[in-house]
Every structure is written in structure tokens, then in C-alpha cells.
PDB file of C-alpha atoms and ligand atoms in Angstrom:
ATOM      1  CA  MET E  19       7.062 -10.925   3.920  1.00 81.00           C
ATOM      2  CA  THR E  20      10.679 -11.043   2.717  1.00 90.00           C
ATOM      3  CA  ASP E  21      14.048  -8.982   3.128  1.00 92.00           C
ATOM      4  CA  HIS E  22      14.601  -6.504   0.545  1.00 93.00           C
ATOM      5  CA  HIS E  23      18.583  -5.596  -0.701  1.00 94.00           C
ATOM      6  CA  LEU E  24      18.431  -1.723  -2.082  1.00 95.00           C
ATOM      7  CA  ASN E  25      21.459   0.249  -3.494  1.00 97.00           C
ATOM      8  CA  ILE E  26      20.431   3.918  -3.324  1.00 98.00           C
ATOM      9  CA  ASN E  27      22.561   7.015  -3.530  1.00 97.00           C
ATOM     10  CA  GLY E  28      25.716   4.432  -4.014  1.00 96.00           C
ATOM     11  CA  LYS E  29      24.949   2.805  -0.642  1.00 96.00           C
ATOM     12  CA  PRO E  30      23.365  -0.663   0.117  1.00 96.00           C
ATOM     13  CA  HIS E  31      20.376  -0.871   2.334  1.00 95.00           C
ATOM     14  CA  VAL E  32      18.780  -4.363   3.890  1.00 95.00           C
ATOM     15  CA  VAL E  33      14.887  -3.345   4.533  1.00 94.00           C
ATOM     16  CA  GLU E  34      13.593  -6.438   6.610  1.00 93.00           C
ATOM     17  CA  GLY E  35      10.360  -7.941   6.677  1.00 91.00           C
ATOM     18  CA  VAL E  36       8.193  -6.395   4.223  1.00 93.00           C
ATOM     19  CA  GLU E  37       5.382  -7.136   1.737  1.00 95.00           C
ATOM     20  CA  ASP E  38       6.675  -7.122  -1.643  1.00 94.00           C
ATOM     21  CA  SER E  39       4.029  -4.785  -2.456  1.00 96.00           C
ATOM     22  CA  THR E  40       4.693  -1.537  -0.562  1.00 97.00           C
ATOM     23  CA  PRO E  41       5.329   1.464  -2.653  1.00 97.00           C
ATOM     24  CA  LEU E  42       9.266   2.492  -2.356  1.00 97.00           C
ATOM     25  CA  LEU E  43       8.337   5.758  -1.561  1.00 98.00           C
ATOM     26  CA  TRP E  44       7.120   4.056   1.785  1.00 97.00           C
ATOM     27  CA  ILE E  45      10.427   2.790   2.368  1.00 97.00           C
ATOM     28  CA  LEU E  46      12.097   5.460   1.456  1.00 98.00           C
ATOM     29  CA  ARG E  47      10.586   8.466   3.923  1.00 98.00           C
ATOM     30  CA  ASP E  48       9.205   5.870   6.694  1.00 96.00           C
ATOM     31  CA  ALA E  49      12.167   3.375   6.710  1.00 95.00           C
ATOM     32  CA  LEU E  50      15.204   5.513   5.797  1.00 96.00           C
ATOM     33  CA  GLY E  51      14.385   8.682   6.608  1.00 97.00           C
ATOM     34  CA  LEU E  52      14.771  10.288   3.322  1.00 98.00           C
ATOM     35  CA  LEU E  53      12.465  12.909   3.358  1.00 98.00           C
ATOM     36  CA  GLY E  54      13.546  14.432   0.402  1.00 98.00           C
ATOM     37  CA  THR E  55      11.419  12.795  -1.869  1.00 98.00           C
ATOM     38  CA  LYS E  56       7.508  14.194  -1.682  1.00 98.00           C
ATOM     39  CA  TYR E  57       4.401  12.232  -1.594  1.00 98.00           C
ATOM     40  CA  GLY E  58       1.544  14.152  -3.311  1.00 97.00           C
ATOM     41  CA  CYS E  59      -1.029  12.175  -4.856  1.00 98.00           C
ATOM     42  CA  GLY E  60      -0.216   8.674  -4.433  1.00 97.00           C
ATOM     43  CA  ILE E  61      -1.158   6.994  -7.741  1.00 97.00           C
ATOM     44  CA  GLY E  62       1.502   8.123 -10.292  1.00 97.00           C
ATOM     45  CA  SER E  63       0.005  11.408 -11.274  1.00 97.00           C
ATOM     46  CA  CYS E  64       1.726  14.414 -10.244  1.00 98.00           C
ATOM     47  CA  GLY E  65       5.460  13.244 -10.160  1.00 98.00           C
ATOM     48  CA  ALA E  66       6.163  14.688  -7.036  1.00 98.00           C
ATOM     49  CA  CYS E  67       7.780  11.059  -5.515  1.00 98.00           C
ATOM     50  CA  THR E  68       9.782  10.997  -8.481  1.00 98.00           C
ATOM     51  CA  ILE E  69      13.188   8.567  -8.083  1.00 98.00           C
ATOM     52  CA  HIS E  70      15.698   7.289 -10.785  1.00 98.00           C
ATOM     53  CA  VAL E  71      15.991   3.512 -10.756  1.00 98.00           C
ATOM     54  CA  ASP E  72      18.980   2.448 -12.856  1.00 97.00           C
ATOM     55  CA  GLY E  73      19.086   5.767 -14.313  1.00 96.00           C
ATOM     56  CA  ILE E  74      15.289   5.801 -14.960  1.00 97.00           C
ATOM     57  CA  PRO E  75      12.818   7.974 -13.242  1.00 97.00           C
ATOM     58  CA  ILE E  76       9.481   6.498 -12.296  1.00 98.00           C
ATOM     59  CA  ARG E  77       6.657   7.639  -9.503  1.00 98.00           C
ATOM     60  CA  SER E  78       8.182   5.634  -6.171  1.00 98.00           C
ATOM     61  CA  CYS E  79       4.673   5.962  -5.020  1.00 98.00           C
ATOM     62  CA  SER E  80       3.489   3.568  -7.274  1.00 97.00           C
ATOM     63  CA  PHE E  81       6.412   0.825  -7.631  1.00 96.00           C
ATOM     64  CA  PRO E  82       6.847  -1.818  -5.331  1.00 96.00           C
ATOM     65  CA  ILE E  83       9.866  -2.490  -3.724  1.00 96.00           C
ATOM     66  CA  SER E  84      10.262  -6.149  -5.008  1.00 94.00           C
ATOM     67  CA  ALA E  85      10.564  -4.331  -8.203  1.00 95.00           C
ATOM     68  CA  VAL E  86      13.837  -2.462  -6.887  1.00 94.00           C
ATOM     69  CA  ASP E  87      16.025  -5.043  -5.448  1.00 90.00           C
ATOM     70  CA  GLY E  88      19.566  -4.717  -7.089  1.00 89.00           C
ATOM     71  CA  LYS E  89      18.992  -1.921  -8.433  1.00 95.00           C
ATOM     72  CA  GLU E  90      20.788   1.610  -8.070  1.00 97.00           C
ATOM     73  CA  ILE E  91      18.514   3.970  -6.690  1.00 98.00           C
ATOM     74  CA  ARG E  92      19.029   7.476  -6.999  1.00 98.00           C
ATOM     75  CA  THR E  93      16.881  10.147  -4.902  1.00 98.00           C
ATOM     76  CA  ILE E  94      17.477  13.699  -4.899  1.00 98.00           C
ATOM     77  CA  GLU E  95      19.297  13.101  -1.865  1.00 98.00           C
ATOM     78  CA  GLY E  96      22.108  11.607  -4.194  1.00 97.00           C
ATOM     79  CA  LEU E  97      21.703  13.856  -6.966  1.00 97.00           C
ATOM     80  CA  ALA E  98      24.290  16.523  -5.745  1.00 97.00           C
ATOM     81  CA  SER E  99      28.190  14.334  -5.759  1.00 94.00           C
ATOM     82  CA  LYS E 100      29.299  13.165  -2.796  1.00 91.00           C
ATOM     83  CA  ASP E 101      32.037  16.168  -2.169  1.00 94.00           C
ATOM     84  CA  GLY E 102      28.598  18.332  -1.876  1.00 93.00           C
ATOM     85  CA  THR E 103      28.966  20.064  -5.100  1.00 96.00           C
ATOM     86  CA  LEU E 104      25.689  20.376  -6.202  1.00 98.00           C
ATOM     87  CA  HIS E 105      24.162  19.405  -9.679  1.00 97.00           C
ATOM     88  CA  ALA E 106      24.705  21.502 -12.402  1.00 98.00           C
ATOM     89  CA  LEU E 107      20.343  21.634 -12.152  1.00 98.00           C
ATOM     90  CA  GLN E 108      20.210  22.575  -8.576  1.00 98.00           C
ATOM     91  CA  GLN E 109      22.793  25.253  -8.992  1.00 98.00           C
ATOM     92  CA  ALA E 110      20.550  26.259 -11.843  1.00 98.00           C
ATOM     93  CA  TRP E 111      17.458  26.270 -10.103  1.00 98.00           C
ATOM     94  CA  ILE E 112      18.436  28.475  -7.496  1.00 98.00           C
ATOM     95  CA  GLU E 113      20.608  30.812  -9.775  1.00 98.00           C
ATOM     96  CA  SER E 114      17.268  31.031 -11.727  1.00 98.00           C
ATOM     97  CA  ASP E 115      14.705  31.378  -8.206  1.00 98.00           C
ATOM     98  CA  VAL E 116      12.698  28.203  -9.668  1.00 98.00           C
ATOM     99  CA  ALA E 117      11.296  27.292  -6.139  1.00 98.00           C
ATOM    100  CA  GLN E 118       8.547  28.852  -4.800  1.00 97.00           C
ATOM    101  CA  CYS E 119       6.591  26.535  -1.660  1.00 98.00           C
ATOM    102  CA  GLY E 120       8.792  24.061  -3.276  1.00 97.00           C
ATOM    103  CA  TYR E 121       6.853  20.844  -2.154  1.00 98.00           C
ATOM    104  CA  CYS E 122       7.093  19.529  -5.813  1.00 98.00           C
ATOM    105  CA  GLN E 123      10.812  20.440  -6.539  1.00 98.00           C
ATOM    106  CA  ALA E 124      12.085  16.899  -5.529  1.00 98.00           C
ATOM    107  CA  GLY E 125      10.644  15.443  -8.245  1.00 98.00           C
ATOM    108  CA  GLN E 126      10.800  18.464 -11.164  1.00 98.00           C
ATOM    109  CA  LEU E 127      14.845  17.746 -10.054  1.00 98.00           C
ATOM    110  CA  MET E 128      14.904  14.223 -10.708  1.00 98.00           C
ATOM    111  CA  SER E 129      12.792  14.385 -13.574  1.00 98.00           C
ATOM    112  CA  ALA E 130      15.036  16.607 -15.130  1.00 98.00           C
ATOM    113  CA  ALA E 131      18.021  14.845 -14.398  1.00 98.00           C
ATOM    114  CA  ALA E 132      16.958  12.411 -15.834  1.00 98.00           C
ATOM    115  CA  LEU E 133      16.134  14.259 -19.397  1.00 98.00           C
ATOM    116  CA  LEU E 134      19.708  15.645 -19.315  1.00 98.00           C
ATOM    117  CA  ASP E 135      21.239  12.122 -18.846  1.00 97.00           C
ATOM    118  CA  ALA E 136      19.631  11.010 -21.806  1.00 96.00           C
ATOM    119  CA  SER E 137      19.821  14.583 -23.432  1.00 96.00           C
ATOM    120  CA  PRO E 138      22.333  17.102 -22.649  1.00 96.00           C
ATOM    121  CA  ASN E 139      20.927  20.050 -24.937  1.00 96.00           C
ATOM    122  CA  PRO E 140      17.114  19.105 -24.880  1.00 98.00           C
ATOM    123  CA  SER E 141      14.598  21.576 -27.005  1.00 97.00           C
ATOM    124  CA  ASP E 142      11.828  23.415 -25.295  1.00 97.00           C
ATOM    125  CA  SER E 143       9.473  20.142 -26.733  1.00 97.00           C
ATOM    126  CA  ASP E 144      11.585  17.326 -25.495  1.00 98.00           C
ATOM    127  CA  ILE E 145      11.948  19.825 -22.127  1.00 98.00           C
ATOM    128  CA  ASP E 146       7.766  19.552 -22.339  1.00 98.00           C
ATOM    129  CA  ASP E 147       7.645  15.961 -23.178  1.00 97.00           C
ATOM    130  CA  ALA E 148      10.115  15.178 -20.152  1.00 97.00           C
ATOM    131  CA  MET E 149       8.658  17.430 -17.797  1.00 98.00           C
ATOM    132  CA  GLN E 150       5.168  16.740 -18.551  1.00 96.00           C
ATOM    133  CA  GLY E 151       3.711  14.425 -15.872  1.00 95.00           C
ATOM    134  CA  ASN E 152       5.416  16.561 -13.175  1.00 98.00           C
ATOM    135  CA  TYR E 153       2.639  18.927 -11.533  1.00 98.00           C
ATOM    136  CA  CYS E 154       3.604  22.248  -9.623  1.00 98.00           C
ATOM    137  CA  ARG E 155       0.395  23.647  -7.628  1.00 97.00           C
ATOM    138  CA  CYS E 156       2.409  27.474  -7.748  1.00 98.00           C
ATOM    139  CA  GLY E 157       3.370  27.455 -11.444  1.00 98.00           C
ATOM    140  CA  THR E 158       6.762  27.553 -11.795  1.00 98.00           C
ATOM    141  CA  TYR E 159       6.835  25.576 -14.649  1.00 98.00           C
ATOM    142  CA  LYS E 160       8.631  28.648 -17.506  1.00 98.00           C
ATOM    143  CA  ARG E 161      11.666  29.303 -14.244  1.00 98.00           C
ATOM    144  CA  ILE E 162      11.746  25.095 -15.089  1.00 98.00           C
ATOM    145  CA  LYS E 163      12.129  25.420 -18.357  1.00 98.00           C
ATOM    146  CA  SER E 164      14.682  28.396 -17.807  1.00 98.00           C
ATOM    147  CA  ALA E 165      16.464  26.185 -15.141  1.00 98.00           C
ATOM    148  CA  ILE E 166      16.957  23.609 -17.869  1.00 98.00           C
ATOM    149  CA  HIS E 167      18.635  25.607 -19.903  1.00 98.00           C
ATOM    150  CA  LEU E 168      20.423  26.853 -18.484  1.00 98.00           C
ATOM    151  CA  ALA E 169      22.028  23.674 -16.641  1.00 98.00           C
ATOM    152  CA  ALA E 170      22.003  22.370 -19.678  1.00 98.00           C
ATOM    153  CA  ASP E 171      24.847  25.233 -21.258  1.00 97.00           C
ATOM    154  CA  SER E 172      26.580  24.691 -17.703  1.00 95.00           C
ATOM    155  CA  LEU E 173      27.057  21.086 -18.515  1.00 93.00           C
ATOM    156  CA  SER E 174      28.034  21.759 -21.973  1.00 92.00           C
ATOM    157  CA  GLY E 175      30.432  24.721 -21.454  1.00 87.00           C
ATOM    158  CA  ARG E 176      28.057  27.504 -23.271  1.00 74.00           C
ATOM    159  CA  VAL E 177      28.721  29.056 -19.994  1.00 68.00           C
ATOM    160  CA  GLY E 178      31.008  29.410 -17.085  1.00 53.00           C
ATOM    161  CA  LYS E 179      30.364  27.186 -14.203  1.00 45.00           C
ATOM    162  CA  SER E 180      29.591  29.176 -11.238  1.00 44.00           C
TER     163      SER E 180
HETATM  164  S1  FES Y 616       3.069  11.406  -5.344  1.00 66.76           S
HETATM  165 FE1  FES Y 616       3.916   9.905  -6.691  1.00 66.76          FE
HETATM  166  S2  FES Y 616       3.183  10.834  -8.457  1.00 66.76           S
HETATM  167 FE2  FES Y 616       2.282  12.080  -7.025  1.00 66.76          FE
HETATM  168  S1  FES Y 617       7.312  24.868  -6.086  1.00 66.76           S
HETATM  169 FE1  FES Y 617       4.821  24.430  -5.220  1.00 66.76          FE
HETATM  170  S2  FES Y 617       4.000  23.535  -6.070  1.00 66.76           S
HETATM  171 FE2  FES Y 617       5.710  23.505  -7.509  1.00 66.76          FE
END
């Protein structure tokens, strides 16, 4: 059991007396109350628990807390700006009416955000590659793809930001 120093959405947290192998998702939800990140499969296969560690999308259900000490963690709660301005993806998600039950959507948004950080003007196949591990039982894939294109256009200034 050790203490872990986490930097989550720009804020430092000390998590005391936790096994090194504890999945980060458990810490986010149960210890820190960051409930936006969802538990789906628990084995790294569905994408519901996707967050960023140093800008890379990872499955927090299968990522030990010991691997993130001192790293920059970003969860869905940190996707909007500090002043509350929604990320272009969140705005596009609303405009495209993407969500159905909503359960998978935090993970979808975090994977999409990592994609746009790495590839600001993704093709359909870039989107397919980046999003292929994020499952949606409601079948919102087409709307997700449209919303990613819309957000990319908004970020690049190709369409007006609302
Ligand atoms: S809950 Fe982590 S990948 Fe499914
Ligand atoms: S919106 Fe229901 S699982 Fe994706």
C-alpha cells in the first residue's frame, strides 16, 4: 500500500494507502467522485472508461494507479474549459444529437478528443481507426462520426463556432 500523487484535470490529488495495482477507474469513481468516466466491461475492451494520460487515450479500468503517478490525467470532467465553455466536440455532440442512452459517450468523447489533438482534420478512416475500440450498444456510430467532422470543422474555422 502506497500513497499516489495524481494530477487530474489540472488539480493535484493525493490518494493514500492504495495498492499499486488498483485500476485508475476505481480511484476516479470511488475515491474522488469523478463519476463521468463509466465502467463497462472492466477488461479494456469496450472503451467506456477512456481517459487521457499525458494526452494518450487509455482504458482506465485496466490501467494501474502506479503507472500514473506524476502524469497529467484528463477525464471527461476536464474536457470543457475552466470557464465552462464546452469543447468543440461536446458542442458538436449536442448539435448532432449524438447520445442515446449516453452510457458510452464519455469514453467516445475522450477518444475523439485525443484523435483531434493528434489529427485535427481526420478522414473517415482515421475516425474509424481511432474509434474502433469504443463500443456503443445504441448504435450511435454514424452520428459520432458526423459530430467529429463537425467539431474538426469548427476548430479549424471551416464553419462558424456557435
Ligand atoms: S470498462 Fe474499461 S474498456 Fe470497458
Ligand atoms: S449511447 Fe447508449 S451505449 Fe452508446
